[in-house]
mmCIF file of C-alpha atoms in Angstrom:
data_model
loop_
_atom_site.group_PDB
_atom_site.id
_atom_site.type_symbol
_atom_site.label_atom_id
_atom_site.label_comp_id
_atom_site.label_asym_id
_atom_site.label_seq_id
_atom_site.Cartn_x
_atom_site.Cartn_y
_atom_site.Cartn_z
ATOM 1 C CA UNK M 1 -19.827 16.940 -4.277
ATOM 2 C CA UNK M 2 -18.775 13.781 -5.589
ATOM 3 C CA UNK M 3 -18.610 10.600 -3.485
ATOM 4 C CA UNK M 4 -17.869 6.988 -3.004
ATOM 5 C CA UNK M 5 -18.202 6.178 0.153
ATOM 6 C CA UNK M 6 -19.730 8.513 2.614
ATOM 7 C CA UNK M 7 -16.684 9.063 4.635
ATOM 8 C CA UNK M 8 -15.755 11.458 1.720
ATOM 9 C CA UNK M 9 -18.824 13.792 2.134
ATOM 10 C CA UNK M 10 -17.126 16.270 4.056
ATOM 11 C CA UNK M 11 -17.372 20.448 4.624
ATOM 12 C CA UNK M 12 -14.140 21.772 3.537
ATOM 13 C CA UNK M 13 -13.656 25.018 5.666
ATOM 14 C CA UNK M 14 -11.792 27.943 4.184
ATOM 15 C CA UNK M 15 -9.756 28.194 7.489
ATOM 16 C CA UNK M 16 -8.766 24.968 7.540
ATOM 17 C CA UNK M 17 -7.376 25.239 3.821
ATOM 18 C CA UNK M 18 -3.938 25.587 5.059
ATOM 19 C CA UNK M 19 -0.736 23.774 3.650
ATOM 20 C CA UNK M 20 -0.314 20.028 5.470
ATOM 21 C CA UNK M 21 1.896 19.597 8.437
ATOM 22 C CA UNK M 22 4.307 17.577 7.128
ATOM 23 C CA UNK M 23 6.207 17.522 10.702
ATOM 24 C CA UNK M 24 5.384 14.123 11.318
ATOM 25 C CA UNK M 25 7.019 12.350 8.396
ATOM 26 C CA UNK M 26 9.808 14.214 8.565
ATOM 27 C CA UNK M 27 12.981 12.551 9.690
ATOM 28 C CA UNK M 28 14.967 9.451 9.410
ATOM 29 C CA UNK M 29 13.653 6.036 10.047
ATOM 30 C CA UNK M 30 15.302 3.233 10.592
ATOM 31 C CA UNK M 31 13.735 -0.433 9.826
ATOM 32 C CA UNK M 32 12.742 -2.452 13.154
ATOM 33 C CA UNK M 33 14.032 -5.742 11.559
ATOM 34 C CA UNK M 34 17.761 -5.801 11.683
ATOM 35 C CA UNK M 35 17.862 -8.722 9.614
ATOM 36 C CA UNK M 36 15.838 -7.449 6.783
ATOM 37 C CA UNK M 37 16.612 -8.086 3.260
ATOM 38 C CA UNK M 38 15.380 -5.037 1.636
ATOM 39 C CA UNK M 39 15.117 -1.187 2.745
ATOM 40 C CA UNK M 40 17.427 -0.599 6.098
ATOM 41 C CA UNK M 41 16.610 3.352 6.016
ATOM 42 C CA UNK M 42 14.609 6.197 4.646
ATOM 43 C CA UNK M 43 15.325 9.838 5.159
ATOM 44 C CA UNK M 44 12.730 11.881 4.429
ATOM 45 C CA UNK M 45 13.289 15.973 3.754
ATOM 46 C CA UNK M 46 10.919 18.616 4.029
ATOM 47 C CA UNK M 47 11.887 21.542 1.140
ATOM 48 C CA UNK M 48 9.013 24.068 1.620
ATOM 49 C CA UNK M 49 5.466 22.417 1.019
ATOM 50 C CA UNK M 50 7.330 18.883 -0.365
ATOM 51 C CA UNK M 51 8.525 15.725 0.892
ATOM 52 C CA UNK M 52 11.487 14.119 -0.794
ATOM 53 C CA UNK M 53 12.395 10.389 0.444
ATOM 54 C CA UNK M 54 16.079 8.677 0.041
ATOM 55 C CA UNK M 55 16.080 5.009 0.468
ATOM 56 C CA UNK M 56 19.217 2.611 1.681
ATOM 57 C CA UNK M 57 18.422 -0.712 1.209
ATOM 58 C CA UNK M 58 20.380 -4.217 1.899
ATOM 59 C CA UNK M 59 22.542 -5.554 -0.374
ATOM 60 C CA UNK M 60 24.576 -8.836 -0.793
ATOM 61 C CA UNK M 61 27.662 -6.269 0.105
ATOM 62 C CA UNK M 62 26.480 -3.722 1.824
ATOM 63 C CA UNK M 63 24.065 -0.351 1.492
ATOM 64 C CA UNK M 64 22.314 0.354 -1.698
ATOM 65 C CA UNK M 65 21.632 3.655 -2.343
ATOM 66 C CA UNK M 66 18.207 3.959 -3.960
ATOM 67 C CA UNK M 67 18.553 7.974 -4.581
ATOM 68 C CA UNK M 68 16.273 10.728 -3.669
ATOM 69 C CA UNK M 69 12.277 10.650 -5.117
ATOM 70 C CA UNK M 70 9.360 13.092 -4.149
ATOM 71 C CA UNK M 71 6.750 11.816 -2.137
ATOM 72 C CA UNK M 72 3.021 12.267 -2.192
ATOM 73 C CA UNK M 73 1.580 12.967 1.081
ATOM 74 C CA UNK M 74 -1.725 11.773 2.363
ATOM 75 C CA UNK M 75 -3.576 12.621 5.899
ATOM 76 C CA UNK M 76 -5.705 10.465 7.749
ATOM 77 C CA UNK M 77 -9.195 11.972 6.568
ATOM 78 C CA UNK M 78 -10.515 13.843 3.800
ATOM 79 C CA UNK M 79 -10.947 17.036 6.246
ATOM 80 C CA UNK M 80 -8.183 16.695 8.476
ATOM 81 C CA UNK M 81 -4.711 18.694 7.566
ATOM 82 C CA UNK M 82 -1.739 16.123 9.120
ATOM 83 C CA UNK M 83 0.267 14.328 7.047
ATOM 84 C CA UNK M 84 -0.130 10.622 8.000
ATOM 85 C CA UNK M 85 1.282 8.415 5.103
ATOM 86 C CA UNK M 86 2.696 8.869 1.718
ATOM 87 C CA UNK M 87 3.082 7.112 -1.824
ATOM 88 C CA UNK M 88 6.075 6.946 -4.124
ATOM 89 C CA UNK M 89 7.852 5.341 -6.996
ATOM 90 C CA UNK M 90 11.313 4.074 -7.634
ATOM 91 C CA UNK M 91 11.862 3.192 -11.173
ATOM 92 C CA UNK M 92 14.823 1.066 -11.641
ATOM 93 C CA UNK M 93 14.436 -0.085 -15.266
ATOM 94 C CA UNK M 94 14.547 -4.001 -14.525
ATOM 95 C CA UNK M 95 12.105 -3.293 -11.703
ATOM 96 C CA UNK M 96 9.721 -0.716 -10.126
ATOM 97 C CA UNK M 97 9.294 -0.451 -6.678
ATOM 98 C CA UNK M 98 6.044 1.336 -5.218
ATOM 99 C CA UNK M 99 6.370 2.187 -1.625
ATOM 100 C CA UNK M 100 2.841 3.050 0.335
ATOM 101 C CA UNK M 101 3.298 3.880 3.854
ATOM 102 C CA UNK M 102 1.084 4.849 6.998
ATOM 103 C CA UNK M 103 2.091 5.980 10.297
ATOM 104 C CA UNK M 104 0.237 3.770 12.830
ATOM 105 C CA UNK M 105 1.409 4.176 16.917
ATOM 106 C CA UNK M 106 4.249 6.017 15.748
ATOM 107 C CA UNK M 107 5.946 4.118 13.190
ATOM 108 C CA UNK M 108 5.695 3.687 9.738
ATOM 109 C CA UNK M 109 3.868 0.865 8.169
ATOM 110 C CA UNK M 110 5.884 0.387 5.028
ATOM 111 C CA UNK M 111 4.322 -1.609 2.244
ATOM 112 C CA UNK M 112 6.355 -2.171 -0.656
ATOM 113 C CA UNK M 113 5.093 -3.575 -3.875
ATOM 114 C CA UNK M 114 7.752 -5.094 -6.145
ATOM 115 C CA UNK M 115 6.943 -5.296 -9.873
ATOM 116 C CA UNK M 116 9.792 -7.502 -12.460
ATOM 117 C CA UNK M 117 9.810 -5.245 -15.812
ATOM 118 C CA UNK M 118 12.785 -7.579 -17.161
ATOM 119 C CA UNK M 119 12.804 -11.010 -18.575
ATOM 120 C CA UNK M 120 14.058 -12.713 -15.288
ATOM 121 C CA UNK M 121 10.332 -14.631 -14.542
ATOM 122 C CA UNK M 122 10.844 -13.502 -11.278
ATOM 123 C CA UNK M 123 6.835 -13.304 -9.116
ATOM 124 C CA UNK M 124 6.257 -9.801 -8.683
ATOM 125 C CA UNK M 125 6.371 -9.534 -4.490
ATOM 126 C CA UNK M 126 4.728 -7.767 -1.527
ATOM 127 C CA UNK M 127 6.570 -6.761 1.578
ATOM 128 C CA UNK M 128 5.427 -5.194 4.890
ATOM 129 C CA UNK M 129 8.012 -3.797 7.350
ATOM 130 C CA UNK M 130 8.096 -1.410 10.480
ATOM 131 C CA UNK M 131 10.209 1.889 10.601
ATOM 132 C CA UNK M 132 10.758 3.643 13.038
ATOM 133 C CA UNK M 133 11.817 7.564 13.774
ATOM 134 C CA UNK M 134 15.541 7.596 14.925
ATOM 135 C CA UNK M 135 14.431 10.942 17.586
ATOM 136 C CA UNK M 136 18.082 10.600 18.732
ATOM 137 C CA UNK M 137 17.037 11.215 22.218
ATOM 138 C CA UNK M 138 18.228 8.210 24.221
ATOM 139 C CA UNK V 1 25.215 -21.086 -17.704
ATOM 140 C CA UNK V 2 24.717 -18.322 -14.716
ATOM 141 C CA UNK V 3 21.669 -15.853 -15.228
ATOM 142 C CA UNK V 4 22.706 -12.414 -13.706
ATOM 143 C CA UNK V 5 19.498 -10.768 -12.516
ATOM 144 C CA UNK V 6 19.140 -7.079 -11.759
ATOM 145 C CA UNK V 7 18.567 -6.177 -8.118
ATOM 146 C CA UNK V 8 18.782 -3.029 -5.819
ATOM 147 C CA UNK V 9 18.028 -5.223 -2.704
ATOM 148 C CA UNK V 10 18.689 -8.593 -1.604
ATOM 149 C CA UNK V 11 15.314 -9.419 -1.531
ATOM 150 C CA UNK V 12 15.129 -8.980 -5.009
ATOM 151 C CA UNK V 13 17.304 -12.276 -5.424
ATOM 152 C CA UNK V 14 14.825 -14.489 -3.175
ATOM 153 C CA UNK V 15 15.137 -18.016 -4.749
ATOM 154 C CA UNK V 16 11.184 -18.018 -3.937
ATOM 155 C CA UNK V 17 10.627 -15.638 -6.219
ATOM 156 C CA UNK V 18 12.073 -17.528 -9.469
ATOM 157 C CA UNK V 19 10.376 -20.514 -7.719
ATOM 158 C CA UNK V 20 7.091 -22.007 -9.963
ATOM 159 C CA UNK V 21 5.398 -23.494 -6.830
ATOM 160 C CA UNK V 22 5.512 -19.553 -5.949
ATOM 161 C CA UNK V 23 2.876 -18.662 -8.792
ATOM 162 C CA UNK V 24 0.998 -21.872 -7.713
ATOM 163 C CA UNK V 25 -0.065 -20.506 -4.529
ATOM 164 C CA UNK V 26 -3.193 -21.286 -3.013
ATOM 165 C CA UNK V 27 -5.230 -17.917 -3.508
ATOM 166 C CA UNK V 28 -8.035 -19.292 -1.652
ATOM 167 C CA UNK V 29 -8.028 -17.747 1.645
ATOM 168 C CA UNK V 30 -7.895 -14.657 -0.704
ATOM 169 C CA UNK V 31 -10.987 -15.285 -2.586
ATOM 170 C CA UNK V 32 -14.557 -14.604 -1.910
ATOM 171 C CA UNK V 33 -16.836 -11.710 -0.372
ATOM 172 C CA UNK V 34 -15.841 -9.863 2.274
ATOM 173 C CA UNK V 35 -17.713 -7.843 4.765
ATOM 174 C CA UNK V 36 -16.658 -5.338 6.806
ATOM 175 C CA UNK V 37 -16.177 -5.938 10.720
ATOM 176 C CA UNK V 38 -17.647 -2.406 11.751
ATOM 177 C CA UNK V 39 -20.534 -2.462 11.016
ATOM 178 C CA UNK V 40 -20.538 1.661 11.759
ATOM 179 C CA UNK V 41 -17.947 1.891 8.720
ATOM 180 C CA UNK V 42 -18.817 5.087 6.398
ATOM 181 C CA UNK V 43 -15.848 3.291 4.385
ATOM 182 C CA UNK V 44 -16.262 0.232 2.268
ATOM 183 C CA UNK V 45 -19.071 -2.227 3.510
ATOM 184 C CA UNK V 46 -17.990 -5.277 1.478
ATOM 185 C CA UNK V 47 -14.908 -6.168 -1.222
ATOM 186 C CA UNK V 48 -15.483 -9.110 -3.810
ATOM 187 C CA UNK V 49 -12.324 -10.725 -4.836
ATOM 188 C CA UNK V 50 -12.515 -13.059 -7.648
ATOM 189 C CA UNK V 51 -9.759 -15.424 -9.764
ATOM 190 C CA UNK V 52 -9.950 -16.611 -13.111
ATOM 191 C CA UNK V 53 -6.780 -18.769 -13.334
ATOM 192 C CA UNK V 54 -3.840 -16.001 -12.949
ATOM 193 C CA UNK V 55 -5.505 -13.242 -12.892
ATOM 194 C CA UNK V 56 -7.791 -11.369 -10.004
ATOM 195 C CA UNK V 57 -10.362 -9.043 -9.923
ATOM 196 C CA UNK V 58 -11.587 -6.396 -6.603
ATOM 197 C CA UNK V 59 -14.938 -5.093 -6.733
ATOM 198 C CA UNK V 60 -16.405 -3.128 -3.568
ATOM 199 C CA UNK V 61 -19.471 -1.626 -1.840
ATOM 200 C CA UNK V 62 -18.954 1.537 -0.332
ATOM 201 C CA UNK V 63 -21.288 2.555 2.165
ATOM 202 C CA UNK V 64 -23.626 5.205 0.671
ATOM 203 C CA UNK V 65 -26.421 7.998 2.145
ATOM 204 C CA UNK V 66 -29.175 5.462 1.215
ATOM 205 C CA UNK V 67 -27.908 2.634 -1.121
ATOM 206 C CA UNK V 68 -24.507 1.421 -1.135
ATOM 207 C CA UNK V 69 -22.388 2.891 -3.979
ATOM 208 C CA UNK V 70 -20.504 0.300 -6.589
ATOM 209 C CA UNK V 71 -16.736 0.451 -6.800
ATOM 210 C CA UNK V 72 -16.899 -1.103 -10.273
ATOM 211 C CA UNK V 73 -14.601 -4.474 -10.731
ATOM 212 C CA UNK V 74 -11.187 -3.980 -11.655
ATOM 213 C CA UNK V 75 -7.999 -5.698 -12.230
ATOM 214 C CA UNK V 76 -5.943 -6.837 -9.714
ATOM 215 C CA UNK V 77 -1.956 -7.677 -9.441
ATOM 216 C CA UNK V 78 -1.237 -10.772 -7.354
ATOM 217 C CA UNK V 79 1.652 -10.435 -5.514
ATOM 218 C CA UNK V 80 4.004 -13.054 -3.666
ATOM 219 C CA UNK V 81 3.747 -12.260 -0.023
ATOM 220 C CA UNK V 82 6.458 -14.307 1.137
ATOM 221 C CA UNK V 83 7.264 -13.016 4.793
ATOM 222 C CA UNK V 84 3.829 -12.828 6.286
ATOM 223 C CA UNK V 85 3.825 -13.984 9.675
ATOM 224 C CA UNK V 86 5.224 -17.316 10.641
ATOM 225 C CA UNK V 87 6.991 -17.474 7.216
ATOM 226 C CA UNK V 88 3.995 -18.607 5.392
ATOM 227 C CA UNK V 89 3.904 -17.813 1.691
ATOM 228 C CA UNK V 90 0.727 -16.258 0.184
ATOM 229 C CA UNK V 91 -0.871 -14.066 -2.319
ATOM 230 C CA UNK V 92 -1.298 -9.949 -1.537
ATOM 231 C CA UNK V 93 -2.884 -7.779 -4.127
ATOM 232 C CA UNK V 94 -2.913 -4.309 -5.427
ATOM 233 C CA UNK V 95 -5.883 -2.780 -7.405
ATOM 234 C CA UNK V 96 -6.924 0.731 -8.322
ATOM 235 C CA UNK V 97 -9.926 2.341 -8.462
ATOM 236 C CA UNK V 98 -10.459 5.370 -10.684
ATOM 237 C CA UNK V 99 -14.074 7.474 -10.365
ATOM 238 C CA UNK V 100 -12.987 10.623 -12.077
ATOM 239 C CA UNK V 101 -13.113 12.603 -9.517
ATOM 240 C CA UNK V 102 -11.042 10.529 -6.845
ATOM 241 C CA UNK V 103 -8.520 7.562 -7.486
ATOM 242 C CA UNK V 104 -8.076 4.498 -4.677
ATOM 243 C CA UNK V 105 -5.121 3.078 -4.971
ATOM 244 C CA UNK V 106 -5.359 -0.214 -2.788
ATOM 245 C CA UNK V 107 -3.239 -3.174 -1.607
ATOM 246 C CA UNK V 108 -5.073 -6.274 0.098
ATOM 247 C CA UNK V 109 -3.614 -8.977 2.361
ATOM 248 C CA UNK V 110 -5.125 -11.804 4.768
ATOM 249 C CA UNK V 111 -3.829 -11.917 8.103
ATOM 250 C CA UNK V 112 -4.918 -14.745 10.685
ATOM 251 C CA UNK V 113 -8.281 -14.970 8.366
ATOM 252 C CA UNK V 114 -8.984 -11.411 8.410
ATOM 253 C CA UNK V 115 -8.503 -9.690 5.111
ATOM 254 C CA UNK V 116 -6.863 -5.981 5.346
ATOM 255 C CA UNK V 117 -7.281 -3.173 2.916
ATOM 256 C CA UNK V 118 -5.337 -0.134 2.902
ATOM 257 C CA UNK V 119 -6.716 2.655 0.394
ATOM 258 C CA UNK V 120 -4.707 5.761 -0.538
ATOM 259 C CA UNK V 121 -7.569 8.129 -1.952
ATOM 260 C CA UNK V 122 -6.522 10.694 -4.283
ATOM 261 C CA UNK V 123 -9.117 13.733 -4.902
ATOM 262 C CA UNK V 124 -8.588 15.606 -8.345
ATOM 263 C CA UNK V 125 -11.609 17.648 -8.344
ATOM 264 C CA UNK V 126 -11.665 21.002 -6.877
ATOM 265 C CA UNK V 127 -13.366 19.825 -3.523
ATOM 266 C CA UNK V 128 -10.293 20.740 -1.260
ATOM 267 C CA UNK V 129 -10.703 17.986 0.082
ATOM 268 C CA UNK V 130 -7.156 16.074 1.493
ATOM 269 C CA UNK V 131 -5.783 13.326 -0.260
ATOM 270 C CA UNK V 132 -6.015 10.214 2.751
ATOM 271 C CA UNK V 133 -5.277 6.645 3.831
ATOM 272 C CA UNK V 134 -7.285 4.649 5.885
ATOM 273 C CA UNK V 135 -7.232 1.098 6.520
ATOM 274 C CA UNK V 136 -10.267 -1.396 7.129
ATOM 275 C CA UNK V 137 -11.040 -4.987 8.307
ATOM 276 C CA UNK V 138 -13.129 -7.615 6.880
ATOM 277 C CA UNK V 139 -14.176 -10.736 8.031
ATOM 278 C CA UNK V 140 -15.353 -13.697 5.308
ATOM 279 C CA UNK V 141 -18.870 -13.799 4.300
ATOM 280 C CA UNK V 142 -19.278 -16.177 1.627
#
């Protein structure tokens, strides 16, 4: 087994090779910052063994629907089968936004990497925000 | 003449992104040699961030069985990090490593003097390992 750090040299038991538990990610996630000028809400939906994400962001005149994209799921360790994060890419033409998320203490910590592809000379930028699961219990 | 920018969120229209001063941010807080705060890490032992003009590169040493494993130098993209704590402006970096059997997509930022790296590992071999994300912390050791 090849590895680039000792953490990745693990046994992969056949009985643990079932599907990854996606339940930690599915749901509606709301930005903890009511004054954000970025993503306000993410809806993550499970369809079989896959997850998709639909984001809504704050625009000058209200919410902007970013549409739905497939997400790639990550666990917290090479031998884990429990979802703990995801990545996905939105390509808007003039710019692309890569989302890189991980769950910490029940929150999604979402890193957003924005790269401009137009000639606006805007600098690529990075935003990191927190999202809470809208669990609807209280 | 008024220039119209494409946007998909208000953040895309932040005037700071077009401010030449943003590109001139001091990257001294980011560049240098960094050592993992955990002596027991089984991940990355060290990270080296270098700057040549507007170009950045990242290399690392992974903890190996006997000797460290070199993560070869790779180009990094500098990102304006406008919303870090206390409104400070800083750089963050994103970089990808490709080992063939695995890719590692990372972002790096400094928070209160600590370098934080988040790594998304994706396995491309038939080892049945799960793709995973982890986060590690480093202190400056120039």
